[in-house]
JSON list of C-alpha atoms in Angstrom, two decimals:
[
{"chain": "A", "resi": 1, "resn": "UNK", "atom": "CA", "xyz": [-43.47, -51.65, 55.26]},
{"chain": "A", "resi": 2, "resn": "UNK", "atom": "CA", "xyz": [-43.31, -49.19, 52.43]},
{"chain": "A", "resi": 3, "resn": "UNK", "atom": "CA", "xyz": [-43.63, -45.91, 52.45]},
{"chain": "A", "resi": 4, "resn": "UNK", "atom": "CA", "xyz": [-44.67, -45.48, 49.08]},
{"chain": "A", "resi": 5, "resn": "UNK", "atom": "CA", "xyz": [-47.67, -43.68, 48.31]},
{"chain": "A", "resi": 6, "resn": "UNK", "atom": "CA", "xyz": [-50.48, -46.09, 47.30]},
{"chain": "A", "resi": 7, "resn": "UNK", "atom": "CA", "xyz": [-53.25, -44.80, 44.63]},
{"chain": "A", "resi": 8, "resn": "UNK", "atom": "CA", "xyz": [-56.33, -45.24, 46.86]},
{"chain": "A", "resi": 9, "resn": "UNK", "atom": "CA", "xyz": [-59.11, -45.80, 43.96]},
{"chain": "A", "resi": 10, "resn": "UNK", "atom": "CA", "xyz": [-57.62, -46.13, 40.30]},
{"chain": "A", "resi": 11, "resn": "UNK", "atom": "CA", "xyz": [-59.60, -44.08, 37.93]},
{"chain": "A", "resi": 12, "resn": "UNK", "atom": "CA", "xyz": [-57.86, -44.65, 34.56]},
{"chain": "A", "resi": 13, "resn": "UNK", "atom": "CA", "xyz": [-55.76, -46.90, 33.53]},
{"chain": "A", "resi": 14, "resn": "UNK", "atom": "CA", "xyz": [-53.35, -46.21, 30.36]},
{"chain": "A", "resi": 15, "resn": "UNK", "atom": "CA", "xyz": [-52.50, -49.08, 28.25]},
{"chain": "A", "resi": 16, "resn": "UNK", "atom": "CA", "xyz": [-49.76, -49.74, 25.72]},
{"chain": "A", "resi": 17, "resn": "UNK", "atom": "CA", "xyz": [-47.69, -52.39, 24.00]},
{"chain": "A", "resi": 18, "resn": "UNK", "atom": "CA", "xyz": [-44.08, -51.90, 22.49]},
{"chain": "A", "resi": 19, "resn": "UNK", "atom": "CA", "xyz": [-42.47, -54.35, 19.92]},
{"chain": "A", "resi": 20, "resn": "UNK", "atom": "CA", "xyz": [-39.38, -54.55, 19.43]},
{"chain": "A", "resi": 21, "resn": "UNK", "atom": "CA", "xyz": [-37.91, -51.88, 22.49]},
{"chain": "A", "resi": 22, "resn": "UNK", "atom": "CA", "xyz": [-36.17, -48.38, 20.88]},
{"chain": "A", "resi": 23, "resn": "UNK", "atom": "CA", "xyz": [-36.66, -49.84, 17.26]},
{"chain": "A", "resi": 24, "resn": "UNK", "atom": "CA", "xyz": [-39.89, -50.90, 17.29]},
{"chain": "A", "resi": 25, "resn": "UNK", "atom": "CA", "xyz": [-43.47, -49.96, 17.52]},
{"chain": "A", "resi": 26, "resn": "UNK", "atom": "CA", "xyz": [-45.89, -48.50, 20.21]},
{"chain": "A", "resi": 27, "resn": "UNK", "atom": "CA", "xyz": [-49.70, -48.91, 20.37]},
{"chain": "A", "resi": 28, "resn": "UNK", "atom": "CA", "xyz": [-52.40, -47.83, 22.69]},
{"chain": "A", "resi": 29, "resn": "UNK", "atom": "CA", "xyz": [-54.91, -50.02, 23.51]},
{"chain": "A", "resi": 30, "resn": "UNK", "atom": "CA", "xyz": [-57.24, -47.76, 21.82]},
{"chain": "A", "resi": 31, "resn": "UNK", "atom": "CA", "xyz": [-54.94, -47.22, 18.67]},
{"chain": "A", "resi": 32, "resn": "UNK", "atom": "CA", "xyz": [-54.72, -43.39, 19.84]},
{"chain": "A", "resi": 33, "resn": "UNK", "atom": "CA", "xyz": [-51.05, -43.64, 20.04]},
{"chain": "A", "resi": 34, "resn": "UNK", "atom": "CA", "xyz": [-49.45, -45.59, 17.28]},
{"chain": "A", "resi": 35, "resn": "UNK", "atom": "CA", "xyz": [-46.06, -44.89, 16.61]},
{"chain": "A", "resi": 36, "resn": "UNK", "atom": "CA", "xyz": [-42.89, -45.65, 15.09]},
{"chain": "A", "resi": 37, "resn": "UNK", "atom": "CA", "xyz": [-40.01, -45.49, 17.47]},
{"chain": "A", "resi": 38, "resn": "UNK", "atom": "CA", "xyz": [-36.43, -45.31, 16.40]},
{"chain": "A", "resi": 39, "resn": "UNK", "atom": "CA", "xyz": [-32.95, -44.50, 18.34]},
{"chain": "A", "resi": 40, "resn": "UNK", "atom": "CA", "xyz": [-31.84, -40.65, 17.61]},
{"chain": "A", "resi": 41, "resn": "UNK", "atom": "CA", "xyz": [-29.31, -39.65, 16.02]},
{"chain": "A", "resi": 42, "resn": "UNK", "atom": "CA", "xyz": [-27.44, -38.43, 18.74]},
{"chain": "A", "resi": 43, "resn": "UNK", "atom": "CA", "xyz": [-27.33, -41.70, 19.71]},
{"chain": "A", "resi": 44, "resn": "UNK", "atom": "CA", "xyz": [-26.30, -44.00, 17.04]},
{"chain": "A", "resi": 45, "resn": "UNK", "atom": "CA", "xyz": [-29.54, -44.02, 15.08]},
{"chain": "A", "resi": 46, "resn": "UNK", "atom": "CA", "xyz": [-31.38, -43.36, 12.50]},
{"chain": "A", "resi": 47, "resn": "UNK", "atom": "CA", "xyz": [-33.95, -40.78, 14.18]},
{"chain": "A", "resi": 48, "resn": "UNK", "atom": "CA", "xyz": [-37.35, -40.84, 11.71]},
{"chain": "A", "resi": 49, "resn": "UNK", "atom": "CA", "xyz": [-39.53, -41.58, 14.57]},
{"chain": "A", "resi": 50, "resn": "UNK", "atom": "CA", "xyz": [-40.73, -40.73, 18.21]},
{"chain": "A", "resi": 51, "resn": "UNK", "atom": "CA", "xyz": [-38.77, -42.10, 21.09]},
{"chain": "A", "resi": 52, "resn": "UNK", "atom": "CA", "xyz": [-39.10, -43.00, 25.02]},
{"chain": "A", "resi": 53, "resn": "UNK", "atom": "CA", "xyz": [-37.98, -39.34, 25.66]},
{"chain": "A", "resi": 54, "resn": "UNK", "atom": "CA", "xyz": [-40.01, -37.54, 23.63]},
{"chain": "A", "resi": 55, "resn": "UNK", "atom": "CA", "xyz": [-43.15, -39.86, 24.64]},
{"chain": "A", "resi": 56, "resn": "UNK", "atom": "CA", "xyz": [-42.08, -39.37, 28.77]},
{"chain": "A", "resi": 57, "resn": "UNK", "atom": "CA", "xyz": [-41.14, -35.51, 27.93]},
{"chain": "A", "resi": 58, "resn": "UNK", "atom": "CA", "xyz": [-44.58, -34.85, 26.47]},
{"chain": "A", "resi": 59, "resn": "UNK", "atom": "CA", "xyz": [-46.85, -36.55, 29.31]},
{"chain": "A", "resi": 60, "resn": "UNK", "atom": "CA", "xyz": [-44.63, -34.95, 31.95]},
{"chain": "A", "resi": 61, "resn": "UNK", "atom": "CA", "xyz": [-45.60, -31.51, 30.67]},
{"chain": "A", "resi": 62, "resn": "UNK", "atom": "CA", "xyz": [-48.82, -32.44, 30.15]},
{"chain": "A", "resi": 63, "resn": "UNK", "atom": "CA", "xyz": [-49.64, -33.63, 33.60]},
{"chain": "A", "resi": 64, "resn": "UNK", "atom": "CA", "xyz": [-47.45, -30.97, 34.66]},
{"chain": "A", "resi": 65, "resn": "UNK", "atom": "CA", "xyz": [-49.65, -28.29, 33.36]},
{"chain": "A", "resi": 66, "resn": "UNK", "atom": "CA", "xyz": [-52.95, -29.62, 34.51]},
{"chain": "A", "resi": 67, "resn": "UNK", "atom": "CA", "xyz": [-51.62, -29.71, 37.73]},
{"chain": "A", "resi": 68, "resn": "UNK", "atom": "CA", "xyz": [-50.74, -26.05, 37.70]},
{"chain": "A", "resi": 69, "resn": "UNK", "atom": "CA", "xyz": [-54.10, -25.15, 36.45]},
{"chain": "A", "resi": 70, "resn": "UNK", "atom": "CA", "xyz": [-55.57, -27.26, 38.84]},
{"chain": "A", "resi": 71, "resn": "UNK", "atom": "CA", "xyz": [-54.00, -25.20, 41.74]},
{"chain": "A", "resi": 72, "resn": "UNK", "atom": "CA", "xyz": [-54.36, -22.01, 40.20]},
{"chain": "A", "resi": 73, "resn": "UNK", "atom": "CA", "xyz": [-58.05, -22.69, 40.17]},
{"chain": "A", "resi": 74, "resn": "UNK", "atom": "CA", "xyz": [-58.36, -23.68, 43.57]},
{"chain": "A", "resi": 75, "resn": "UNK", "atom": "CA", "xyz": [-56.27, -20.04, 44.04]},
{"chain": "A", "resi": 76, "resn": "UNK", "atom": "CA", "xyz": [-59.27, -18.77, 41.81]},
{"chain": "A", "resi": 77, "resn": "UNK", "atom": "CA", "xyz": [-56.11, -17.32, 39.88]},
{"chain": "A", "resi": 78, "resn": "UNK", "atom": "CA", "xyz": [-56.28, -17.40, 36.15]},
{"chain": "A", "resi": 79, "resn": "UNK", "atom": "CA", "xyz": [-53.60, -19.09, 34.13]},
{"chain": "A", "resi": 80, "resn": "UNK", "atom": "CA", "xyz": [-54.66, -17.98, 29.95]},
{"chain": "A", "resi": 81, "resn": "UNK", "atom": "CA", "xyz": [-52.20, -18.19, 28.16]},
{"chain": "A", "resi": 82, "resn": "UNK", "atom": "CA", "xyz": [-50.24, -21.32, 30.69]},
{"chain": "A", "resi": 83, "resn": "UNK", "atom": "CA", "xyz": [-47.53, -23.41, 28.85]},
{"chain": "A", "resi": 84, "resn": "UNK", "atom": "CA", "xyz": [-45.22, -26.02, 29.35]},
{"chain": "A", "resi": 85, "resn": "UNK", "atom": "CA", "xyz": [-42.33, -26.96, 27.90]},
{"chain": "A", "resi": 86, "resn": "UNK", "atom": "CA", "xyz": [-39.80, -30.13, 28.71]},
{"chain": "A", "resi": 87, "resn": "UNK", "atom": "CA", "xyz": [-36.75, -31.43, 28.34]},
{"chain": "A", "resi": 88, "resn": "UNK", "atom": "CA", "xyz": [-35.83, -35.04, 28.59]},
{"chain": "A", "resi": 89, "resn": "UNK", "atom": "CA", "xyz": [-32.25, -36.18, 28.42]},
{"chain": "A", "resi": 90, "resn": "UNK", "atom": "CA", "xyz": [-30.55, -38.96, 28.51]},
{"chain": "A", "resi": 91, "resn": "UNK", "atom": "CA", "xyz": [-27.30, -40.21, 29.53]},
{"chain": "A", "resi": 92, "resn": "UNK", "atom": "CA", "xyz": [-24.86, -42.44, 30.78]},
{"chain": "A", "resi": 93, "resn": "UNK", "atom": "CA", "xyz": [-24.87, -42.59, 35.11]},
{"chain": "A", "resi": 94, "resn": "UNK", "atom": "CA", "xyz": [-21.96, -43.32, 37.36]},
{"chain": "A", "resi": 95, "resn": "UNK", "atom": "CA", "xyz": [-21.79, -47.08, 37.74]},
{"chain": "A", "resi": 96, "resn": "UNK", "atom": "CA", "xyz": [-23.54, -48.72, 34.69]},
{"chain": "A", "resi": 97, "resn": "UNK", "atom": "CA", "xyz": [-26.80, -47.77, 32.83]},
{"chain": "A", "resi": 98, "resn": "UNK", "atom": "CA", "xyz": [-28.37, -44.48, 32.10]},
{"chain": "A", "resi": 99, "resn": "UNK", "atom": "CA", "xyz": [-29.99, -42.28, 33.68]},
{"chain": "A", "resi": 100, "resn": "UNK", "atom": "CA", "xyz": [-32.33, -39.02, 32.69]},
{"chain": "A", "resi": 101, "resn": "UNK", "atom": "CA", "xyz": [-33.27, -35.26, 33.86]},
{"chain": "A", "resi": 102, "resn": "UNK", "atom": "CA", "xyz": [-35.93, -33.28, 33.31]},
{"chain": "A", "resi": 103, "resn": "UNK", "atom": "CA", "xyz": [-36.48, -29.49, 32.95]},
{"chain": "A", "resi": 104, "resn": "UNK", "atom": "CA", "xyz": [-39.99, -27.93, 33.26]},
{"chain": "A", "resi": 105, "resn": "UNK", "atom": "CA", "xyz": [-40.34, -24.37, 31.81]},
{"chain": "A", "resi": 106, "resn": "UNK", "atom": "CA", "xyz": [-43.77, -23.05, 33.17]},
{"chain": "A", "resi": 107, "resn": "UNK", "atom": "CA", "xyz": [-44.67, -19.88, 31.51]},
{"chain": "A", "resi": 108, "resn": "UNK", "atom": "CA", "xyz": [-47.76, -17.68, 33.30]},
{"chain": "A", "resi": 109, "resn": "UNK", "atom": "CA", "xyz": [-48.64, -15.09, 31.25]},
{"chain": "A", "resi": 110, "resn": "UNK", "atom": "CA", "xyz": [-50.29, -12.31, 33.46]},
{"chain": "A", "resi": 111, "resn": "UNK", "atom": "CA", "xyz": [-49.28, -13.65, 36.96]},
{"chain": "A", "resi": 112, "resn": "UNK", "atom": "CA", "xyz": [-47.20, -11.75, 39.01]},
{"chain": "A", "resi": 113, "resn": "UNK", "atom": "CA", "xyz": [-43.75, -14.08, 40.39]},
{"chain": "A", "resi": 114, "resn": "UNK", "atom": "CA", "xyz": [-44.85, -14.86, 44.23]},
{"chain": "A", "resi": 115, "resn": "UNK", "atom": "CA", "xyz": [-48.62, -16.06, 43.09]},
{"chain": "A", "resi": 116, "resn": "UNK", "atom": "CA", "xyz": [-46.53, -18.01, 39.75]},
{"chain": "A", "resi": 117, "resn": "UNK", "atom": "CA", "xyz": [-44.25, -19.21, 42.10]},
{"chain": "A", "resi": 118, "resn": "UNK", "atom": "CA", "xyz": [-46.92, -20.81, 44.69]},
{"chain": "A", "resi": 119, "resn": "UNK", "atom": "CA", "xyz": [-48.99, -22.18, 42.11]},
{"chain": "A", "resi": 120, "resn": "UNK", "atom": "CA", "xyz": [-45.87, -24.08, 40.55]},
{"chain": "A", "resi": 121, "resn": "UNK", "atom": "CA", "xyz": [-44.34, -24.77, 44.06]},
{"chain": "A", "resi": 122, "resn": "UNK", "atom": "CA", "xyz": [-47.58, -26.48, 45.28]},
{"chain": "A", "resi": 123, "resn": "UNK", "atom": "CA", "xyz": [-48.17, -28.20, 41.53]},
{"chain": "A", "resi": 124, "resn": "UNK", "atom": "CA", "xyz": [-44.40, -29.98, 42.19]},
{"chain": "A", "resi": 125, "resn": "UNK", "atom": "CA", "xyz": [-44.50, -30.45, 45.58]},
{"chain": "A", "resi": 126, "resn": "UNK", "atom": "CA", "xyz": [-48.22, -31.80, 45.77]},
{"chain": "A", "resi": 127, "resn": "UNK", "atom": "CA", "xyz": [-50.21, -32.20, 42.88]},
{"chain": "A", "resi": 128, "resn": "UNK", "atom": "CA", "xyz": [-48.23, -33.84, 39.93]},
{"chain": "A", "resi": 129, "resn": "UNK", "atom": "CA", "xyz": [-47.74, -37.35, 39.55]},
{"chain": "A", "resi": 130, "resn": "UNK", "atom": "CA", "xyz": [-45.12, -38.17, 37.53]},
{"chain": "A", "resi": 131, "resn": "UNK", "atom": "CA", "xyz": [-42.89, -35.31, 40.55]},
{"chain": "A", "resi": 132, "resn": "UNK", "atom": "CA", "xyz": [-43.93, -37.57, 42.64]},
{"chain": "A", "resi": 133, "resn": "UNK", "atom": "CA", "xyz": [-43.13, -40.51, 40.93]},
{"chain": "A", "resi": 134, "resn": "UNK", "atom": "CA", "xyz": [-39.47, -38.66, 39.80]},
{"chain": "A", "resi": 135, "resn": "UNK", "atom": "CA", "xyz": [-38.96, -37.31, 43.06]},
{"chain": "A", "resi": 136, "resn": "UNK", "atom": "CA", "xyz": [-35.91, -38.67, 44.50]},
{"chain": "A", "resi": 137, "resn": "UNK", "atom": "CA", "xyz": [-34.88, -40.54, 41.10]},
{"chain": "A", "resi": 138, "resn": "UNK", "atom": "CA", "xyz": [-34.60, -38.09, 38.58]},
{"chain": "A", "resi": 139, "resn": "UNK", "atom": "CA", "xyz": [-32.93, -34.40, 38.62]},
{"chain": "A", "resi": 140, "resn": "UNK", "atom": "CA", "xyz": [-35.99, -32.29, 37.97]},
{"chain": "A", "resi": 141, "resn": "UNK", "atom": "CA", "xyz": [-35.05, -28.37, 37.19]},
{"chain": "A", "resi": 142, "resn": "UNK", "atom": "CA", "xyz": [-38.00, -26.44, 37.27]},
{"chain": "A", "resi": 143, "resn": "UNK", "atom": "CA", "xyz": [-38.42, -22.34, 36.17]},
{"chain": "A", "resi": 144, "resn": "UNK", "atom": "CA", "xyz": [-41.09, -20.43, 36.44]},
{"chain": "A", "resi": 145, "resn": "UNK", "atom": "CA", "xyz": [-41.79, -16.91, 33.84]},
{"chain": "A", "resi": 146, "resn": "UNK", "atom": "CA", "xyz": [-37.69, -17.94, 33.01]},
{"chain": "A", "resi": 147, "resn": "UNK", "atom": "CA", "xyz": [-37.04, -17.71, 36.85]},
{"chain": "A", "resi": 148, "resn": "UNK", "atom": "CA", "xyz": [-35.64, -21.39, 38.64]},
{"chain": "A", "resi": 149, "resn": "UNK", "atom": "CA", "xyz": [-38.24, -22.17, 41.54]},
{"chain": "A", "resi": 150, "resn": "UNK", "atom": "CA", "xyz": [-37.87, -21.07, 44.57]}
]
Protein backbone atom coordinates (compact mmCIF):
# COMPACT_ATOMS: atom_id res chain seq x y z
CA UNK A 1 0.00 0.00 0.00
CA UNK A 2 1.27 3.48 -0.65
CA UNK A 3 1.28 6.13 1.31
CA UNK A 4 1.37 8.63 -1.22
CA UNK A 5 -1.05 11.26 -1.27
CA UNK A 6 -3.65 10.67 -4.03
CA UNK A 7 -5.32 13.91 -5.82
CA UNK A 8 -8.97 13.13 -4.93
CA UNK A 9 -10.77 15.04 -8.02
CA UNK A 10 -8.27 16.43 -10.76
CA UNK A 11 -9.22 19.89 -11.70
CA UNK A 12 -6.61 20.87 -14.33
CA UNK A 13 -4.52 19.12 -16.11
CA UNK A 14 -1.20 20.80 -17.69
CA UNK A 15 -0.05 19.50 -20.91
CA UNK A 16 3.25 19.68 -22.76
CA UNK A 17 5.48 18.02 -25.32
CA UNK A 18 9.40 18.29 -25.52
CA UNK A 19 11.48 17.38 -28.70
CA UNK A 20 14.53 16.68 -28.62
CA UNK A 21 15.25 16.68 -24.38
CA UNK A 22 17.74 19.88 -23.15
CA UNK A 23 18.23 20.88 -26.93
CA UNK A 24 15.06 20.89 -28.14
CA UNK A 25 11.70 22.43 -28.05
CA UNK A 26 8.73 22.72 -25.54
CA UNK A 27 5.03 23.31 -26.36
CA UNK A 28 1.88 23.57 -24.42
CA UNK A 29 -0.97 22.05 -25.58
CA UNK A 30 -2.44 25.39 -25.93
CA UNK A 31 0.76 26.96 -27.61
CA UNK A 32 0.99 29.26 -24.33
CA UNK A 33 4.38 27.99 -23.65
CA UNK A 34 6.55 27.57 -26.68
CA UNK A 35 10.03 27.62 -26.14
CA UNK A 36 13.42 27.03 -27.19
CA UNK A 37 15.44 25.06 -24.73
CA UNK A 38 19.17 24.86 -24.78
CA UNK A 39 21.95 23.50 -22.16
CA UNK A 40 23.61 26.64 -20.17
CA UNK A 41 26.60 27.65 -20.31
CA UNK A 42 27.66 26.59 -17.12
CA UNK A 43 27.14 23.45 -18.35
CA UNK A 44 28.70 22.87 -21.63
CA UNK A 45 26.22 24.80 -23.75
CA UNK A 46 25.34 27.25 -25.67
CA UNK A 47 22.65 29.01 -23.27
CA UNK A 48 20.18 31.24 -25.84
CA UNK A 49 17.17 29.63 -24.50
CA UNK A 50 15.01 28.58 -21.39
CA UNK A 51 15.84 25.38 -19.65
CA UNK A 52 14.24 22.56 -17.23
CA UNK A 53 15.48 24.79 -14.29
CA UNK A 54 14.35 27.87 -15.13
CA UNK A 55 10.84 26.31 -16.35
CA UNK A 56 10.64 24.11 -12.67
CA UNK A 57 12.17 27.36 -10.79
CA UNK A 58 9.42 29.60 -12.15
CA UNK A 59 6.24 27.27 -11.40
CA UNK A 60 7.70 26.47 -7.99
CA UNK A 61 7.51 30.14 -7.06
CA UNK A 62 4.53 30.55 -8.62
CA UNK A 63 2.58 27.90 -6.83
CA UNK A 64 4.59 28.82 -3.99
CA UNK A 65 3.18 32.24 -3.77
CA UNK A 66 -0.43 31.42 -4.29
CA UNK A 67 -0.17 29.20 -1.62
CA UNK A 68 1.04 31.86 0.75
CA UNK A 69 -1.67 34.15 -0.28
CA UNK A 70 -4.00 31.54 0.00
CA UNK A 71 -3.20 31.13 3.78
CA UNK A 72 -2.74 34.59 4.47
CA UNK A 73 -6.29 35.05 3.35
CA UNK A 74 -7.73 32.45 5.31
CA UNK A 75 -5.53 34.49 8.28
CA UNK A 76 -7.56 37.53 6.79
CA UNK A 77 -3.84 38.91 6.76
CA UNK A 78 -2.86 40.98 3.81
CA UNK A 79 0.12 40.08 1.71
CA UNK A 80 0.51 43.57 -1.02
CA UNK A 81 3.36 43.76 -2.08
CA UNK A 82 4.13 39.37 -1.68
CA UNK A 83 7.05 38.04 -3.88
CA UNK A 84 8.82 35.10 -4.66
CA UNK A 85 11.91 34.41 -5.81
CA UNK A 86 13.74 30.79 -6.66
CA UNK A 87 16.61 29.18 -7.17
CA UNK A 88 17.05 25.96 -9.01
CA UNK A 89 20.37 24.21 -9.19
CA UNK A 90 21.68 21.54 -10.49
CA UNK A 91 24.32 19.12 -9.87
CA UNK A 92 26.03 16.03 -9.82
CA UNK A 93 24.67 13.50 -6.58
CA UNK A 94 26.68 10.89 -4.75
CA UNK A 95 26.34 7.68 -6.72
CA UNK A 96 25.45 8.56 -10.40
CA UNK A 97 23.03 11.20 -11.85
CA UNK A 98 22.09 14.61 -10.69
CA UNK A 99 20.29 15.89 -8.44
CA UNK A 100 18.71 19.62 -7.64
CA UNK A 101 17.84 22.17 -4.62
CA UNK A 102 15.68 24.73 -4.32
CA UNK A 103 15.65 28.05 -2.39
CA UNK A 104 12.39 30.03 -1.84
CA UNK A 105 12.86 33.74 -0.85
CA UNK A 106 9.33 34.91 0.36
CA UNK A 107 9.30 38.57 0.86
CA UNK A 108 6.04 40.12 3.01
CA UNK A 109 6.10 43.53 2.85
CA UNK A 110 4.14 44.91 5.94
CA UNK A 111 3.89 41.64 8.01
CA UNK A 112 5.42 41.43 11.13
CA UNK A 113 8.03 37.92 11.41
CA UNK A 114 5.75 35.45 13.69
CA UNK A 115 2.41 36.14 11.38
CA UNK A 116 5.21 35.92 8.01
CA UNK A 117 6.53 33.07 9.50
CA UNK A 118 3.05 31.07 10.03
CA UNK A 119 1.73 31.98 6.83
CA UNK A 120 4.98 30.53 5.04
CA UNK A 121 5.29 27.62 7.61
CA UNK A 122 1.67 26.45 6.91
CA UNK A 123 2.09 27.35 2.86
CA UNK A 124 5.28 24.59 2.98
CA UNK A 125 4.11 22.36 5.28
CA UNK A 126 0.39 22.16 3.92
CA UNK A 127 -0.65 23.99 1.08
CA UNK A 128 1.96 23.83 -1.82
CA UNK A 129 2.19 21.15 -4.17
CA UNK A 130 5.20 20.95 -5.74
CA UNK A 131 6.68 20.92 -1.26
CA UNK A 132 4.83 18.24 -1.22
CA UNK A 133 5.81 16.68 -4.19
CA UNK A 134 9.81 17.80 -3.25
CA UNK A 135 9.44 16.91 0.18
CA UNK A 136 11.74 14.23 1.02
CA UNK A 137 13.57 14.39 -2.55
CA UNK A 138 14.85 17.65 -2.95
CA UNK A 139 16.79 20.09 -0.36
CA UNK A 140 14.30 22.92 -0.14
CA UNK A 141 15.82 26.19 1.83
CA UNK A 142 13.20 28.44 2.52
CA UNK A 143 13.55 32.39 4.10
CA UNK A 144 11.13 34.44 4.98
CA UNK A 145 11.61 38.85 4.99
CA UNK A 146 15.64 37.42 4.49
CA UNK A 147 15.11 35.28 7.71
CA UNK A 148 15.52 31.02 7.09
CA UNK A 149 12.09 29.47 8.37
CA UNK A 150 11.63 28.54 11.45
Amino acid sequence: MSNLSKVQKIVYTAKAEVAGGREGHVKSDDGLVDLQLRLPKEMGGNGGGSNPEQLFAAGYAACFEGAVRFVAGQKKVKVDGASVKSEVGIGPREGSGFAIQVKLAVTLPGVDDATAQEIVKTAHEDVCPYSHATRGNVDVDVSVNGKPLA
